[in-house]
Amino acid sequence: AGIYASNDGGSTWFLTTKENDLIQRPWYFSNLYVDPHNEKELYILSVEYWRSGDGGITFERGHNNLWDNHVMWINPKDPNNYIIGADAGPGITFNDGITWSDIDLPTAQFYHVNIDNDFPYHLYGGQQDNSSIKIKSRTSGGDIGITDWRSVAGGEAGFIVPDPKDSRITYGGEYDGIFSSYNETNDLYRIISVNPEQHYGAGANTATMRFNWTFPIIFSPNNQSCLYATSNYVHRSFDGGVSWETISPDLTRNDPSTLKESGCLLYTSPSPRD
């Protein structure tokens, strides 16, 4: 894999670079853009964004305040002005990437939204590639501004659940089973993961408990002290995640052939006789 160029309208191609950082996630980004005033000026969007001034022979990392960069718009009248859209939101520059707009814009991607029992109520959610947040649903002013929201428990990818007895306490999930709580009163952040294992880069067959990217978290409607979390088992806590008990059998198929490391499948080309 690499970056290829053509000088004859695509009839033939030649390899310009095999730099892995340019093609980290080609299945859903790694888009290529060309300066409308200079065909040698190229941009590649990846986890970071990269730029070339020699037609793709060499690239250097651009500097912006975004990550997981997906799409780009270049002003056809002024190529020093462009916009990059990323998981965390948009970034706008008017001086060819020297400075960028702030990413605190109302463009977040939310995995889930929850509410509490306060009046007026608050909304809770995890923002893709950003923090979890708690937002006021209304204020006494004319708008809901940046001072009306704050980070709480959890992270970008999980359910955020307020304690039904005290909304100043939140419980939030994150990928790979990471689970935390946050108390606004004393600014106390705790890790309360059911299982402290981390499995980055390993197959699910190495995990004692297997958690979804956004594993469900919920309080019992019948007992406001009963907090549930779910892996391939159902777990329950009555002390805010200090201790956990498992109350179900394995609820998955537990098929060993589907629990290996991703990318480890071997493929053999069929013979001409097949």
Tab-separated table of N, CA and C in Angstrom, residues 77-144:
chain	number	residue	atom	x	y	z
A	77	LYS	N	-10.862	30.624	-4.528
A	77	LYS	CA	-10.343	31.967	-4.781
A	77	LYS	C	-9.150	32.301	-3.892
A	78	ASP	N	-9.015	31.578	-2.787
A	78	ASP	CA	-7.916	31.837	-1.853
A	78	ASP	C	-7.536	30.531	-1.171
A	79	PRO	N	-6.575	29.767	-1.709
A	79	PRO	CA	-6.224	28.459	-1.151
A	79	PRO	C	-5.579	28.519	0.231
A	80	ASN	N	-5.276	29.716	0.732
A	80	ASN	CA	-4.812	29.830	2.113
A	80	ASN	C	-5.963	29.692	3.107
A	81	ASN	N	-7.179	29.726	2.581
A	81	ASN	CA	-8.378	29.562	3.397
A	81	ASN	C	-8.976	28.191	3.112
A	82	TYR	N	-8.962	27.331	4.113
A	82	TYR	CA	-9.588	26.024	3.947
A	82	TYR	C	-10.180	25.552	5.267
A	83	ILE	N	-11.063	24.574	5.152
A	83	ILE	CA	-11.772	24.002	6.298
A	83	ILE	C	-11.526	22.503	6.301
A	84	ILE	N	-11.176	21.959	7.448
A	84	ILE	CA	-11.042	20.511	7.612
A	84	ILE	C	-12.109	20.045	8.589
A	85	GLY	N	-12.858	19.025	8.196
A	85	GLY	CA	-13.861	18.426	9.064
A	85	GLY	C	-13.322	17.153	9.676
A	86	ALA	N	-13.375	17.065	10.994
A	86	ALA	CA	-12.812	15.924	11.716
A	86	ALA	C	-13.810	15.422	12.755
A	87	ASP	N	-13.441	14.334	13.421
A	87	ASP	CA	-14.341	13.777	14.425
A	87	ASP	C	-14.706	14.791	15.502
A	88	ALA	N	-13.752	15.624	15.894
A	88	ALA	CA	-14.005	16.578	16.970
A	88	ALA	C	-14.745	17.817	16.497
A	89	GLY	N	-14.931	17.988	15.186
A	89	GLY	CA	-15.606	19.163	14.655
A	89	GLY	C	-14.807	19.777	13.522
A	90	PRO	N	-15.155	20.996	13.107
A	90	PRO	CA	-14.451	21.637	12.000
A	90	PRO	C	-13.301	22.514	12.478
A	91	GLY	N	-12.298	22.664	11.622
A	91	GLY	CA	-11.234	23.621	11.837
A	91	GLY	C	-11.121	24.530	10.632
A	92	ILE	N	-11.023	25.820	10.865
A	92	ILE	CA	-10.997	26.802	9.785
A	92	ILE	C	-9.704	27.605	9.878
A	93	THR	N	-9.005	27.735	8.763
A	93	THR	CA	-7.801	28.553	8.715
A	93	THR	C	-7.889	29.538	7.550
A	94	PHE	N	-7.319	30.722	7.750
A	94	PHE	CA	-7.253	31.740	6.694
A	94	PHE	C	-5.810	32.055	6.308
A	95	ASN	N	-4.842	31.350	6.945
A	95	ASN	CA	-3.432	31.636	6.671
A	95	ASN	C	-2.632	30.363	6.424
A	96	ASP	N	-3.239	29.440	5.662
A	96	ASP	CA	-2.571	28.209	5.242
A	96	ASP	C	-2.124	27.343	6.413
A	97	GLY	N	-2.955	27.280	7.444
A	97	GLY	CA	-2.702	26.365	8.541
A	97	GLY	C	-1.800	26.877	9.630
A	98	ILE	N	-1.431	28.151	9.603
A	98	ILE	CA	-0.595	28.699	10.684
A	98	ILE	C	-1.403	28.812	11.965
A	99	THR	N	-2.626	29.315	11.859
A	99	THR	CA	-3.536	29.383	13.003
A	99	THR	C	-4.886	28.812	12.588
A	100	TRP	N	-5.634	28.354	13.604
A	100	TRP	CA	-6.913	27.690	13.351
A	100	TRP	C	-7.990	28.239	14.281
A	101	SER	N	-9.223	28.080	13.865
A	101	SER	CA	-10.350	28.445	14.710
A	101	SER	C	-10.427	27.509	15.904
A	102	ASP	N	-11.085	27.964	16.939
A	102	ASP	CA	-11.318	27.132	18.112
A	102	ASP	C	-12.309	26.031	17.739
A	103	ILE	N	-12.151	24.833	18.357
A	103	ILE	CA	-13.061	23.730	18.040
A	103	ILE	C	-14.289	23.719	18.933
A	104	ASP	N	-14.435	24.713	19.822
A	104	ASP	CA	-15.618	24.760	20.675
A	104	ASP	C	-16.806	25.292	19.893
A	105	LEU	N	-17.243	24.514	18.920
A	105	LEU	CA	-18.383	24.856	18.083
A	105	LEU	C	-19.470	23.800	18.282
A	106	PRO	N	-20.733	24.161	18.090
A	106	PRO	CA	-21.828	23.211	18.347
A	106	PRO	C	-21.971	22.184	17.235
A	107	THR	N	-20.953	21.382	17.045
A	107	THR	CA	-20.962	20.411	15.948
A	107	THR	C	-20.563	19.021	16.421
A	108	ALA	N	-20.710	18.732	17.703
A	108	ALA	CA	-20.255	17.447	18.236
A	108	ALA	C	-21.106	16.287	17.725
A	109	GLN	N	-20.474	15.105	17.650
A	109	GLN	CA	-21.187	13.869	17.347
A	109	GLN	C	-21.416	13.135	18.667
A	110	PHE	N	-22.664	12.873	19.005
A	110	PHE	CA	-22.980	12.206	20.264
A	110	PHE	C	-23.335	10.736	20.016
A	111	TYR	N	-22.769	9.872	20.828
A	111	TYR	CA	-23.127	8.454	20.759
A	111	TYR	C	-24.507	8.216	21.376
A	112	HIS	N	-24.729	8.780	22.557
A	112	HIS	CA	-25.989	8.607	23.266
A	112	HIS	C	-26.282	9.891	24.028
A	113	VAL	N	-27.548	10.122	24.345
A	113	VAL	CA	-27.943	11.273	25.145
A	113	VAL	C	-28.805	10.790	26.304
A	114	ASN	N	-28.548	11.354	27.475
A	114	ASN	CA	-29.318	11.005	28.660
A	114	ASN	C	-29.765	12.288	29.352
A	115	ILE	N	-30.731	12.204	30.254
A	115	ILE	CA	-31.192	13.366	31.021
A	115	ILE	C	-31.293	12.980	32.494
A	116	ASP	N	-31.336	14.013	33.361
A	116	ASP	CA	-31.508	13.759	34.788
A	116	ASP	C	-32.897	14.205	35.237
A	117	ASN	N	-33.122	14.184	36.559
A	117	ASN	CA	-34.426	14.539	37.116
A	117	ASN	C	-34.470	15.970	37.642
A	118	ASP	N	-33.443	16.764	37.360
A	118	ASP	CA	-33.420	18.151	37.818
A	118	ASP	C	-34.454	18.989	37.069
A	119	PHE	N	-34.737	20.164	37.618
A	119	PHE	CA	-35.579	21.125	36.900
A	119	PHE	C	-34.918	22.497	36.991
A	120	PRO	N	-34.542	23.068	35.854
A	120	PRO	CA	-34.548	22.463	34.510
A	120	PRO	C	-33.557	21.289	34.424
A	121	TYR	N	-33.842	20.368	33.545
A	121	TYR	CA	-33.016	19.170	33.450
A	121	TYR	C	-31.716	19.455	32.695
A	122	HIS	N	-30.756	18.551	32.852
A	122	HIS	CA	-29.487	18.601	32.118
A	122	HIS	C	-29.444	17.447	31.119
A	123	LEU	N	-28.663	17.623	30.080
A	123	LEU	CA	-28.430	16.566	29.095
A	123	LEU	C	-26.998	16.082	29.226
A	124	TYR	N	-26.796	14.784	29.004
A	124	TYR	CA	-25.495	14.156	29.150
A	124	TYR	C	-25.162	13.357	27.894
A	125	GLY	N	-23.907	13.369	27.514
A	125	GLY	CA	-23.512	12.563	26.370
A	125	GLY	C	-22.009	12.544	26.190
A	126	GLY	N	-21.544	11.550	25.460
A	126	GLY	CA	-20.137	11.445	25.096
A	126	GLY	C	-19.943	11.924	23.672
A	127	GLN	N	-18.978	12.818	23.457
A	127	GLN	CA	-18.713	13.381	22.143
A	127	GLN	C	-17.599	12.609	21.450
A	128	GLN	N	-17.831	12.219	20.215
A	128	GLN	CA	-16.811	11.519	19.448
A	128	GLN	C	-15.500	12.310	19.445
A	129	ASP	N	-14.412	11.634	19.862
A	129	ASP	CA	-13.082	12.246	19.913
A	129	ASP	C	-13.055	13.544	20.710
A	130	ASN	N	-13.837	13.599	21.769
A	130	ASN	CA	-13.852	14.760	22.631
A	130	ASN	C	-14.296	14.288	24.013
A	131	SER	N	-14.622	15.189	24.884
A	131	SER	CA	-14.967	14.809	26.251
A	131	SER	C	-16.433	14.411	26.374
A	132	SER	N	-16.761	13.813	27.508
A	132	SER	CA	-18.164	13.681	27.883
A	132	SER	C	-18.616	15.030	28.438
A	133	ILE	N	-19.900	15.343	28.311
A	133	ILE	CA	-20.369	16.639	28.782
A	133	ILE	C	-21.747	16.552	29.424
A	134	LYS	N	-21.982	17.541	30.284
A	134	LYS	CA	-23.279	17.782	30.922
A	134	LYS	C	-23.690	19.194	30.532
A	135	ILE	N	-24.877	19.344	29.957
A	135	ILE	CA	-25.310	20.625	29.408
A	135	ILE	C	-26.652	21.023	30.010
A	136	LYS	N	-26.794	22.286	30.365
A	136	LYS	CA	-28.080	22.783	30.834
A	136	LYS	C	-29.087	22.778	29.678
A	137	SER	N	-30.321	22.433	29.975
A	137	SER	CA	-31.352	22.450	28.938
A	137	SER	C	-31.945	23.842	28.740
A	138	ARG	N	-31.767	24.724	29.728
A	138	ARG	CA	-32.213	26.106	29.587
A	138	ARG	C	-31.491	26.948	30.638
A	139	THR	N	-31.442	28.238	30.399
A	139	THR	CA	-30.811	29.163	31.335
A	139	THR	C	-31.712	30.377	31.504
A	140	SER	N	-31.319	31.269	32.412
A	140	SER	CA	-32.079	32.503	32.609
A	140	SER	C	-31.670	33.575	31.599
A	141	GLY	N	-30.619	33.286	30.824
A	141	GLY	CA	-30.159	34.232	29.817
A	141	GLY	C	-30.795	33.976	28.466
A	142	GLY	N	-30.181	34.540	27.450
A	142	GLY	CA	-30.746	34.420	26.112
A	142	GLY	C	-30.214	33.247	25.333
A	143	ASP	N	-29.241	32.531	25.889
A	143	ASP	CA	-28.694	31.393	25.163
A	143	ASP	C	-28.114	30.380	26.139
A	144	ILE	N	-27.671	29.253	25.599
A	144	ILE	CA	-26.950	28.234	26.362
A	144	ILE	C	-25.523	28.260	25.852
